[in-house]
Tab-separated table of C-alpha atoms and ligand atoms in Angstrom:
chain	number	residue	atom	x	y	z
A	143	MET	CA	52.739	96.038	166.646
A	144	SER	CA	54.113	92.948	168.367
A	145	SER	CA	57.418	91.190	167.696
A	146	PHE	CA	59.151	88.076	168.918
A	147	ILE	CA	62.629	88.478	170.323
A	148	VAL	CA	64.388	85.153	169.869
A	149	GLU	CA	67.733	84.403	171.457
A	150	GLY	CA	69.539	81.712	169.481
A	151	GLY	CA	71.792	78.887	170.524
A	152	ASN	CA	69.685	76.667	172.791
A	153	ARG	CA	69.068	73.008	171.950
A	154	LEU	CA	65.329	72.300	172.128
A	155	THR	CA	64.617	69.313	174.362
A	156	GLY	CA	61.556	67.857	176.061
A	157	GLU	CA	58.001	67.210	174.981
A	158	ILE	CA	54.965	69.211	173.888
A	159	GLU	CA	51.415	68.548	172.751
A	160	ILE	CA	50.335	69.424	169.209
A	161	SER	CA	47.115	71.457	168.811
A	162	GLY	CA	44.131	70.876	166.533
A	163	ALA	CA	44.630	71.601	162.841
A	164	LYS	CA	43.924	75.136	161.638
A	165	ASN	CA	43.241	73.973	158.098
A	166	ALA	CA	40.798	71.326	159.319
A	167	VAL	CA	38.914	73.464	161.797
A	168	LEU	CA	38.261	76.400	159.434
A	169	PRO	CA	36.197	74.467	156.837
A	170	ILE	CA	34.567	72.469	159.662
A	171	LEU	CA	33.442	75.641	161.432
A	172	ALA	CA	32.124	76.953	158.103
A	173	GLY	CA	30.374	73.599	157.643
A	174	THR	CA	28.410	74.061	160.877
A	175	ALA	CA	26.334	76.562	158.873
A	176	LEU	CA	24.878	73.569	156.995
A	177	SER	CA	23.005	72.305	160.025
A	178	SER	CA	20.199	74.065	161.822
A	179	GLY	CA	21.145	72.708	165.232
A	180	GLU	CA	23.860	73.068	167.847
A	181	ASN	CA	27.317	71.699	167.001
A	182	SER	CA	30.209	71.224	169.349
A	183	ILE	CA	33.731	71.192	167.925
A	184	GLN	CA	36.576	69.940	170.126
A	185	GLN	CA	40.347	70.408	170.027
A	186	VAL	CA	39.915	73.816	168.406
A	187	PRO	CA	43.210	75.728	168.455
A	188	LYS	CA	43.053	79.262	169.839
A	189	LEU	CA	44.133	81.187	166.758
A	190	ARG	CA	43.424	84.508	165.120
A	191	ASP	CA	41.911	82.761	162.047
A	192	VAL	CA	39.534	80.795	164.280
A	193	ARG	CA	38.443	84.019	166.005
A	194	VAL	CA	37.700	85.543	162.592
A	195	MET	CA	35.674	82.471	161.557
A	196	LYS	CA	33.659	82.837	164.791
A	197	GLU	CA	33.048	86.481	163.946
A	198	VAL	CA	31.921	85.530	160.424
A	199	LEU	CA	29.453	82.932	161.761
A	200	GLU	CA	28.128	85.475	164.272
A	201	SER	CA	27.727	88.086	161.537
A	202	LEU	CA	25.484	85.585	159.722
A	203	GLY	CA	23.308	85.184	162.830
A	204	ALA	CA	24.809	82.051	164.460
A	205	LYS	CA	25.275	81.861	168.209
A	206	VAL	CA	28.865	80.919	168.914
A	207	SER	CA	30.470	80.282	172.285
A	208	GLN	CA	33.900	79.055	173.257
A	209	GLU	CA	35.211	77.410	176.355
A	210	ASP	CA	38.895	76.677	176.246
A	211	ASN	CA	39.400	74.478	173.134
A	212	VAL	CA	35.715	73.741	172.494
A	213	ILE	CA	33.553	75.874	170.240
A	214	THR	CA	29.789	75.512	170.159
A	215	VAL	CA	27.926	76.857	167.150
A	216	ASN	CA	24.164	77.114	167.081
A	217	SER	CA	23.447	77.645	163.399
A	218	ARG	CA	19.658	77.582	163.659
A	219	LEU	CA	19.413	81.360	163.732
A	220	ILE	CA	21.597	81.982	160.662
A	221	ASP	CA	19.527	84.286	158.490
A	222	SER	CA	22.080	86.175	156.395
A	223	CYS	CA	23.911	84.972	153.298
A	224	GLU	CA	26.287	87.919	153.008
A	225	ILE	CA	29.883	88.195	154.149
A	226	SER	CA	31.150	91.734	154.428
A	227	GLU	CA	34.266	93.100	152.840
A	228	SER	CA	35.871	93.814	156.216
A	229	LEU	CA	35.553	90.168	157.309
A	230	MET	CA	36.705	88.855	153.943
A	231	ARG	CA	39.783	91.084	154.183
A	232	LYS	CA	40.607	89.673	157.616
A	233	MET	CA	40.773	86.107	156.332
A	234	ARG	CA	40.617	84.427	152.942
A	235	ALA	CA	39.192	81.233	154.446
A	236	THR	CA	35.793	82.949	154.727
A	237	VAL	CA	35.319	81.653	151.136
A	238	PHE	CA	34.535	78.307	152.817
A	239	LEU	CA	31.103	79.729	153.655
A	240	MET	CA	30.129	79.836	149.972
A	241	GLY	CA	29.336	76.120	149.751
A	242	PRO	CA	27.403	75.839	153.032
A	243	LEU	CA	25.356	79.030	152.453
A	244	LEU	CA	24.447	78.025	148.903
A	245	ALA	CA	23.455	74.565	150.155
A	246	ARG	CA	21.289	75.959	152.917
A	247	PHE	CA	19.766	79.087	151.354
A	248	ASN	CA	20.455	78.713	147.601
A	249	GLN	CA	22.151	82.084	147.882
A	250	VAL	CA	25.455	83.660	148.926
A	251	ARG	CA	27.061	87.085	148.610
A	252	ILE	CA	30.739	87.579	149.418
A	253	SER	CA	33.229	90.334	148.857
A	254	GLN	CA	35.718	89.274	146.160
A	255	PRO	CA	38.795	87.768	147.820
A	256	GLY	CA	41.941	89.540	146.709
A	257	GLY	CA	45.403	88.084	146.327
A	258	CYS	CA	47.709	87.611	149.260
A	259	SER	CA	51.414	87.767	149.880
A	260	ILE	CA	52.023	84.240	148.566
A	261	GLY	CA	50.406	84.862	145.167
A	262	PRO	CA	47.170	85.783	143.393
A	263	ARG	CA	45.085	82.853	144.828
A	264	PRO	CA	42.030	82.932	142.548
A	265	ILE	CA	38.787	81.065	143.397
A	266	ASP	CA	37.848	80.165	139.825
A	267	LEU	CA	37.836	76.419	140.618
A	268	HIS	CA	35.427	76.950	143.538
A	269	ILE	CA	33.103	78.940	141.256
A	270	LYS	CA	33.355	76.451	138.385
A	271	GLY	CA	32.348	73.631	140.736
A	272	LEU	CA	29.481	75.561	142.298
A	273	LYS	CA	28.250	76.550	138.831
A	274	ALA	CA	28.248	72.890	137.797
A	275	LEU	CA	25.872	72.276	140.733
A	276	GLY	CA	23.480	74.860	139.305
A	277	ALA	CA	24.511	78.150	140.917
A	278	GLU	CA	24.731	81.291	138.808
A	279	PHE	CA	27.193	84.015	139.697
A	280	THR	CA	27.161	87.761	139.109
A	281	GLU	CA	29.862	90.246	140.007
A	282	GLY	CA	29.602	93.916	140.868
A	283	ASN	CA	30.958	96.572	143.260
A	284	GLY	CA	33.630	94.177	144.480
A	285	TYR	CA	31.050	91.557	145.466
A	286	LEU	CA	30.330	88.134	144.062
A	287	GLU	CA	26.777	86.850	144.300
A	288	GLY	CA	25.711	83.247	143.762
A	289	LYS	CA	22.118	82.090	143.378
A	290	ALA	CA	20.478	78.795	142.506
A	291	GLU	CA	16.916	77.567	142.022
A	292	GLU	CA	18.157	74.371	143.613
A	293	LEU	CA	21.528	72.635	143.693
A	294	VAL	CA	21.678	69.460	141.625
A	295	GLY	CA	24.445	66.836	141.791
A	296	ALA	CA	26.971	66.900	138.944
A	297	GLU	CA	30.235	65.386	137.694
A	298	ILE	CA	33.015	67.879	138.383
A	299	HIS	CA	36.592	67.485	137.182
A	300	LEU	CA	38.943	69.903	138.927
A	301	ASP	CA	41.707	71.293	136.682
A	302	PHE	CA	43.961	71.265	139.758
A	303	PRO	CA	43.389	69.408	143.060
A	304	SER	CA	42.622	72.588	144.998
A	305	VAL	CA	42.065	71.994	148.712
A	306	GLY	CA	39.610	74.859	149.167
A	307	ALA	CA	37.632	74.131	145.982
A	308	THR	CA	37.304	70.440	146.919
A	309	GLU	CA	36.036	71.425	150.385
A	310	ASN	CA	33.609	74.057	149.114
A	311	ILE	CA	32.137	71.697	146.510
A	312	MET	CA	31.862	68.875	149.069
A	313	MET	CA	29.916	71.132	151.423
A	314	ALA	CA	27.687	72.588	148.703
A	315	SER	CA	26.743	69.164	147.392
A	316	THR	CA	25.809	67.599	150.760
A	317	LYS	CA	22.216	68.749	150.208
A	318	ALA	CA	22.141	68.827	146.412
A	319	LYS	CA	19.622	66.672	144.573
A	320	GLY	CA	21.227	63.411	143.412
A	321	THR	CA	24.911	62.497	143.404
A	322	THR	CA	27.986	64.674	142.897
A	323	VAL	CA	31.310	63.236	141.814
A	324	ILE	CA	34.471	65.319	142.267
A	325	ARG	CA	37.369	64.046	140.163
A	326	ASN	CA	40.997	65.109	140.598
A	327	ALA	CA	39.959	66.079	144.136
A	328	ALA	CA	42.539	67.195	146.694
A	329	LYS	CA	43.641	64.317	148.959
A	330	GLU	CA	44.869	66.239	152.007
A	331	PRO	CA	44.097	64.790	155.487
A	332	GLU	CA	41.929	67.860	156.143
A	333	ILE	CA	39.593	66.700	153.346
A	334	ILE	CA	39.131	63.357	155.133
A	335	ASP	CA	38.468	65.228	158.368
A	336	LEU	CA	35.807	67.319	156.632
A	337	GLN	CA	34.197	64.160	155.209
A	338	ASN	CA	34.128	62.564	158.685
A	339	PHE	CA	32.612	65.711	160.172
A	340	LEU	CA	29.945	66.064	157.458
A	341	ASN	CA	29.081	62.351	157.565
A	342	GLY	CA	28.727	62.682	161.340
A	343	MET	CA	26.038	65.318	160.636
A	344	GLY	CA	24.252	62.885	158.317
A	345	ALA	CA	25.887	63.613	154.943
A	346	LYS	CA	26.658	60.734	152.585
A	347	ILE	CA	30.216	61.227	151.345
A	348	ARG	CA	32.741	58.577	150.277
A	349	GLY	CA	36.200	58.685	148.815
A	350	ALA	CA	37.910	61.556	150.675
A	351	GLY	CA	41.648	60.881	150.691
A	352	THR	CA	41.466	59.547	147.122
A	353	ASP	CA	41.101	61.669	144.001
A	354	VAL	CA	37.437	60.740	143.467
A	355	ILE	CA	34.888	61.889	146.037
A	356	LYS	CA	31.201	60.947	145.751
A	357	ILE	CA	28.517	62.870	147.589
A	358	LYS	CA	24.908	61.679	147.705
A	359	GLY	CA	22.662	64.611	148.580
A	360	VAL	CA	20.523	64.353	151.733
A	361	GLU	CA	17.523	66.427	152.899
A	362	GLU	CA	18.899	67.555	156.223
A	363	LEU	CA	22.047	67.714	158.332
A	364	ASN	CA	21.897	67.282	162.098
A	365	SER	CA	23.933	68.433	165.075
A	366	ILE	CA	27.312	66.934	165.837
A	367	ASN	CA	29.990	66.698	168.485
A	368	TYR	CA	33.320	66.456	166.612
A	369	THR	CA	37.045	66.468	167.422
A	370	VAL	CA	39.389	67.854	164.745
A	371	ILE	CA	42.659	66.175	163.765
A	372	PRO	CA	46.035	67.385	165.073
A	373	ASP	CA	47.857	70.016	163.033
A	374	ARG	CA	50.368	68.354	160.698
A	375	ILE	CA	52.041	71.680	159.837
A	376	GLU	CA	52.513	72.628	163.487
A	377	THR	CA	53.949	69.121	163.971
A	378	GLY	CA	56.303	69.605	161.020
A	379	THR	CA	57.368	73.032	162.280
A	380	PHE	CA	58.383	71.586	165.667
A	381	MET	CA	60.145	68.692	163.926
A	382	VAL	CA	62.243	71.265	162.081
A	383	ALA	CA	62.758	73.192	165.350
A	384	ALA	CA	64.218	70.024	166.875
A	385	ALA	CA	66.383	69.329	163.820
A	386	VAL	CA	67.696	72.872	163.367
A	387	THR	CA	68.727	73.214	167.032
A	388	ASN	CA	70.257	69.704	167.118
A	389	GLY	CA	67.645	69.012	169.786
A	390	ASP	CA	65.727	66.055	171.143
A	391	VAL	CA	61.962	66.606	171.080
A	392	LEU	CA	58.948	64.362	171.610
A	393	LEU	CA	55.711	65.538	170.011
A	394	GLN	CA	52.455	64.204	171.468
A	395	ASN	CA	49.066	64.066	169.743
A	396	VAL	CA	50.223	63.575	166.158
A	397	ILE	CA	49.108	61.372	163.278
A	398	PRO	CA	52.407	60.158	161.776
A	399	GLU	CA	50.868	59.114	158.402
A	400	HIS	CA	49.935	62.761	157.798
A	401	ILE	CA	53.589	63.790	158.151
A	402	GLU	CA	55.162	61.093	155.965
A	403	PRO	CA	56.665	63.440	153.346
A	404	ILE	CA	58.233	65.522	156.140
A	405	ILE	CA	59.567	62.455	157.969
A	406	ALA	CA	61.048	61.147	154.690
A	407	LYS	CA	62.919	64.419	154.026
A	408	LEU	CA	64.273	64.669	157.567
A	409	LEU	CA	65.516	61.066	157.410
A	410	GLU	CA	67.179	61.866	154.066
A	411	MET	CA	68.903	64.771	155.821
A	412	GLY	CA	70.305	62.412	158.445
A	413	VAL	CA	67.951	63.472	161.252
A	414	ASP	CA	66.764	60.716	163.581
A	415	VAL	CA	62.943	60.443	163.481
A	416	LYS	CA	60.990	57.718	165.276
A	417	HIS	CA	57.274	57.405	165.777
A	418	ASN	CA	54.569	55.215	167.184
A	419	GLN	CA	50.803	55.605	166.801
A	420	ASP	CA	50.444	59.140	168.133
A	421	GLN	CA	53.912	60.409	169.030
A	422	ILE	CA	56.959	61.509	167.051
A	423	LYS	CA	60.470	61.872	168.434
A	424	VAL	CA	63.012	63.934	166.541
A	425	VAL	CA	66.688	63.925	167.481
A	426	GLY	CA	69.014	66.236	165.587
A	427	VAL	CA	72.541	65.641	164.348
A	428	PRO	CA	75.486	68.081	164.498
A	429	LYS	CA	75.450	68.594	160.707
A	430	ILE	CA	72.407	68.080	158.516
A	431	LYS	CA	72.770	66.935	154.891
A	432	GLY	CA	71.423	69.260	152.205
A	433	VAL	CA	68.578	67.805	150.065
A	434	ASP	CA	66.317	68.880	147.246
A	435	VAL	CA	62.674	69.589	148.039
A	436	LYS	CA	59.745	70.005	145.661
A	437	THR	CA	56.335	71.085	146.956
A	438	LEU	CA	53.380	69.134	145.572
A	439	PRO	CA	49.747	68.419	146.430
A	440	TYR	CA	49.331	65.791	149.187
A	441	PRO	CA	50.858	63.225	149.593
A	442	GLY	CA	53.735	65.267	148.156
A	443	PHE	CA	55.821	67.628	150.266
A	444	PRO	CA	53.542	70.384	151.683
A	445	THR	CA	54.030	73.960	150.514
A	446	ASP	CA	53.157	75.011	154.086
A	447	MET	CA	56.457	73.452	155.243
A	448	GLN	CA	58.597	74.991	152.493
A	449	PRO	CA	59.694	78.138	154.399
A	450	GLN	CA	60.627	76.164	157.536
A	451	PHE	CA	62.728	73.783	155.409
A	452	MET	CA	64.428	76.757	153.787
A	453	THR	CA	65.656	77.778	157.244
A	454	LEU	CA	66.897	74.246	157.926
A	455	LEU	CA	68.647	73.961	154.546
A	456	SER	CA	70.297	77.369	155.083
A	457	VAL	CA	72.455	75.761	157.775
A	458	ALA	CA	72.748	72.275	156.191
A	459	ASP	CA	75.780	70.777	154.484
A	460	GLY	CA	76.143	71.486	150.755
A	461	THR	CA	73.781	72.977	148.190
A	462	SER	CA	70.036	72.304	148.190
A	463	VAL	CA	67.288	73.279	145.765
A	464	ILE	CA	63.706	73.972	146.792
A	465	THR	CA	61.154	74.055	143.983
A	466	GLU	CA	57.781	75.594	144.806
A	467	THR	CA	55.068	74.321	142.457
A	468	ILE	CA	51.904	75.271	144.401
A	469	PHE	CA	52.131	79.045	144.944
A	470	GLU	CA	53.675	81.568	142.578
A	471	ASN	CA	55.205	83.962	145.038
A	472	ARG	CA	56.159	82.016	148.105
A	473	PHE	CA	59.811	82.930	148.582
A	474	LYS	CA	59.573	86.250	150.440
A	475	HIS	CA	61.175	84.679	153.531
A	476	ALA	CA	64.330	84.099	151.441
A	477	ASP	CA	65.055	87.859	151.512
A	478	GLU	CA	64.732	87.911	155.295
A	479	LEU	CA	66.871	84.774	155.723
A	480	ARG	CA	69.495	86.435	153.514
A	481	ARG	CA	69.486	89.364	155.945
A	482	MET	CA	70.481	86.805	158.569
A	483	GLY	CA	73.407	85.682	156.402
A	484	ALA	CA	71.814	82.796	154.445
A	485	ASP	CA	73.144	82.154	150.945
A	486	ILE	CA	69.960	81.798	148.862
A	487	LYS	CA	69.437	82.582	145.197
A	488	ILE	CA	65.954	82.585	143.676
A	489	GLU	CA	65.547	81.522	140.074
A	490	SER	CA	61.938	81.538	138.975
A	491	ARG	CA	60.190	78.861	141.040
A	492	SER	CA	63.375	77.472	142.589
A	493	ALA	CA	65.534	78.561	145.497
A	494	ILE	CA	69.170	77.503	145.456
A	495	ILE	CA	70.494	77.350	148.992
A	496	LYS	CA	74.176	77.000	149.832
A	497	GLY	CA	74.430	75.869	153.425
A	498	ILE	CA	76.460	78.065	155.779
A	499	ASP	CA	77.778	77.386	159.284
A	500	ASN	CA	75.429	79.708	161.097
A	501	LEU	CA	72.914	82.512	160.741
A	502	SER	CA	73.235	85.767	162.611
A	503	GLY	CA	70.434	87.550	164.431
A	504	THR	CA	68.952	90.789	163.143
A	505	ILE	CA	65.531	92.428	162.578
A	506	VAL	CA	63.347	90.510	160.123
A	507	GLU	CA	59.710	90.726	159.046
A	508	ALA	CA	57.184	87.923	158.658
A	509	SER	CA	55.410	88.259	155.304
A	510	ASP	CA	52.926	85.460	155.968
A	511	LEU	CA	52.173	82.754	158.507
A	512	ARG	CA	54.673	80.050	157.542
A	513	ALA	CA	57.351	82.575	156.546
A	514	GLY	CA	57.007	83.937	160.082
A	515	ALA	CA	57.475	80.444	161.534
A	516	ALA	CA	60.593	79.975	159.385
A	517	LEU	CA	62.080	83.194	160.791
A	518	VAL	CA	61.403	82.137	164.389
A	519	LEU	CA	63.196	78.843	163.634
A	520	ALA	CA	66.080	80.816	162.143
A	521	GLY	CA	66.196	82.918	165.316
A	522	LEU	CA	66.456	79.769	167.440
A	523	VAL	CA	69.671	78.727	165.725
A	524	ALA	CA	71.175	82.149	164.913
A	525	GLU	CA	73.946	83.839	166.836
A	526	ASP	CA	72.671	86.676	169.059
A	527	LYS	CA	69.176	88.118	169.040
A	528	THR	CA	66.635	88.027	166.228
A	529	GLU	CA	63.603	90.302	166.225
A	530	VAL	CA	60.747	88.882	164.147
A	531	ARG	CA	58.256	91.623	163.297
A	532	ASN	CA	54.656	91.395	162.043
A	533	ILE	CA	53.952	88.357	164.180
A	534	TYR	CA	50.184	88.815	163.766
A	535	HIS	CA	50.754	86.523	160.774
A	536	ILE	CA	52.150	83.833	163.104
A	537	ASP	CA	49.209	84.267	165.509
A	538	ARG	CA	46.906	83.269	162.635
A	539	GLY	CA	48.105	79.688	162.773
A	540	TYR	CA	50.200	78.673	165.815
A	541	GLU	CA	48.574	78.177	169.208
A	542	ASP	CA	50.841	79.206	172.094
A	543	LEU	CA	53.970	79.173	169.926
A	544	GLU	CA	56.143	81.006	172.410
A	545	ALA	CA	54.881	78.924	175.374
A	546	LYS	CA	55.654	75.691	173.515
A	547	ILE	CA	59.126	76.854	172.419
A	548	SER	CA	59.885	78.061	175.962
A	549	LYS	CA	58.770	74.702	177.399
A	550	LEU	CA	61.389	73.067	175.165
A	551	GLY	CA	64.075	75.435	176.435
A	552	GLY	CA	64.099	77.952	173.574
A	553	GLN	CA	64.330	81.644	174.395
A	554	ILE	CA	61.513	83.639	172.881
A	555	ASN	CA	59.624	86.659	174.153
A	556	ARG	CA	56.729	88.641	172.782
A	557	VAL	CA	57.160	92.396	172.942
A	558	SER	CA	54.637	95.051	172.005
A	559	LYS	CA	55.684	98.466	170.777
B	1156	UD1	C1	44.932	75.426	151.446
B	1156	UD1	C2	45.505	75.705	152.806
B	1156	UD1	C3	46.886	76.370	152.687
B	1156	UD1	C4	47.809	75.521	151.817
B	1156	UD1	C5	47.151	75.184	150.485
B	1156	UD1	C6	47.958	74.237	149.626
B	1156	UD1	C7	43.505	76.087	154.130
B	1156	UD1	C8	42.704	77.046	154.916
B	1156	UD1	N1	44.596	76.592	153.519
B	1156	UD1	O1	44.770	76.688	150.798
B	1156	UD1	O2	47.424	76.486	154.016
B	1156	UD1	O3	48.996	76.241	151.579
B	1156	UD1	O4	45.849	74.586	150.714
B	1156	UD1	O5	48.208	73.078	150.310
B	1156	UD1	O6	43.230	74.897	154.084
B	1156	UD1	N2	43.926	77.793	142.754
B	1156	UD1	C9	43.374	78.289	141.599
B	1156	UD1	N3	42.028	78.446	141.536
B	1156	UD1	C10	41.216	78.106	142.573
B	1156	UD1	C11	41.784	77.585	143.740
B	1156	UD1	C12	43.160	77.443	143.808
B	1156	UD1	O7	44.078	78.611	140.645
B	1156	UD1	O8	39.984	78.264	142.451
B	1156	UD1	C13	45.404	77.658	142.834
B	1156	UD1	C14	45.982	78.565	143.929
B	1156	UD1	O9	46.199	79.870	143.459
B	1156	UD1	C15	47.246	77.844	144.292
B	1156	UD1	C16	46.873	76.372	144.109
B	1156	UD1	O10	45.715	76.353	143.282
B	1156	UD1	O11	48.264	78.176	143.384
B	1156	UD1	C17	46.592	75.649	145.408
B	1156	UD1	O12	45.533	76.270	146.075
B	1156	UD1	P1	44.537	75.490	147.027
B	1156	UD1	O13	44.858	74.041	147.075
B	1156	UD1	O14	43.148	75.876	146.649
B	1156	UD1	O15	44.878	76.134	148.425
B	1156	UD1	P2	43.906	76.791	149.460
B	1156	UD1	O16	42.684	75.935	149.632
B	1156	UD1	O17	43.737	78.230	149.165
């Protein structure tokens, strides 16, 4: 088991480069299964989740190779439509293969995804959408099997703008007969990236980034060479790192429009944020103002930044309230922050945070990826040493986290026991 030992008290200063987006690259890698050629994906972050997606593609028969941040997937040899329980358990995002496999083979068999530490996370909206396209599903022995004579375009209204369901339905309908319309679609930047990637392969998709997406089915999808967008959550995490340590950090390779809700909150807190086309500079202030935060689907405040903001608000001035509307059970980091001295009370879907002067280092455990990031941030500002355990969660989604923090002057070391 590995841990991070973080020594608090250093101001983060300097500049770093943001990596490619985890949440963009996972559906894109799954989408390579739609083509029967060789696809090259650039700016791929080296993450545990990406390694699992490679393994999943290989288990289906694809030939996958990686050189530095470029992954090449030859999907021609894919001949299996089944994803094993062991792979499904390693990563929920394997559900992204449902759409592509159904589109290509009219068939898919996956182990039922369970819940995870941030809530039950059902896939009913994915299934409802795929059923509307003509797939029939049966369940048994923990597996879910989908079959279709052929997929046919349909009008689909999502009950909630689910990111994963929107992506799965987009991919499934690329080769469906006729036109598919997804209403109340998710509008996240990763959906636009998926549209750009699929259109680059020859798909006919319009509307990503709005709540109506139209997909005209095509016969075939070709090979592509594609570069994924920068990671807006990694960007946001480093923005908070700069703010919480009263630092001065320049982030390169960012798309500022994707971070607008985060920039707006930091400005409201009195933090100095400036940006141009592809850089963001964050300069902290000695005392940050407390604010209220409510997570919402994009372009609202991202749930994936909620834990990091909880750390920041723990040491801000006054009382703040965070309301989590996306996931049911996403406050486990509050218990760990409390162990570091934070004054946080949870009431149903809200966290009431009374800012204190400083946190104090201790042993804490990451319960999921972003909770882990929040604890590392807490360690950077806390007095003494903080040991963050279960950092395999953090390795799922941050490329070179400790190298980047060290480059900015933070003290963080990985230890294995
Ligand atoms: C994606 C992101 C995740 C982010 C989340 C919300 C990836 C790989 N992951 O996850 O980092 O936190 O968006 O921005 O892109 N829901 C249902 N039924 C469904 C699908 C979802 O009830 O069929 C519910 C979920 O339980 C959750 C909410 O809808 O409460 C949002 O989920 P969704 O937008 O689907 O998130 P993911 O795609 O799983």
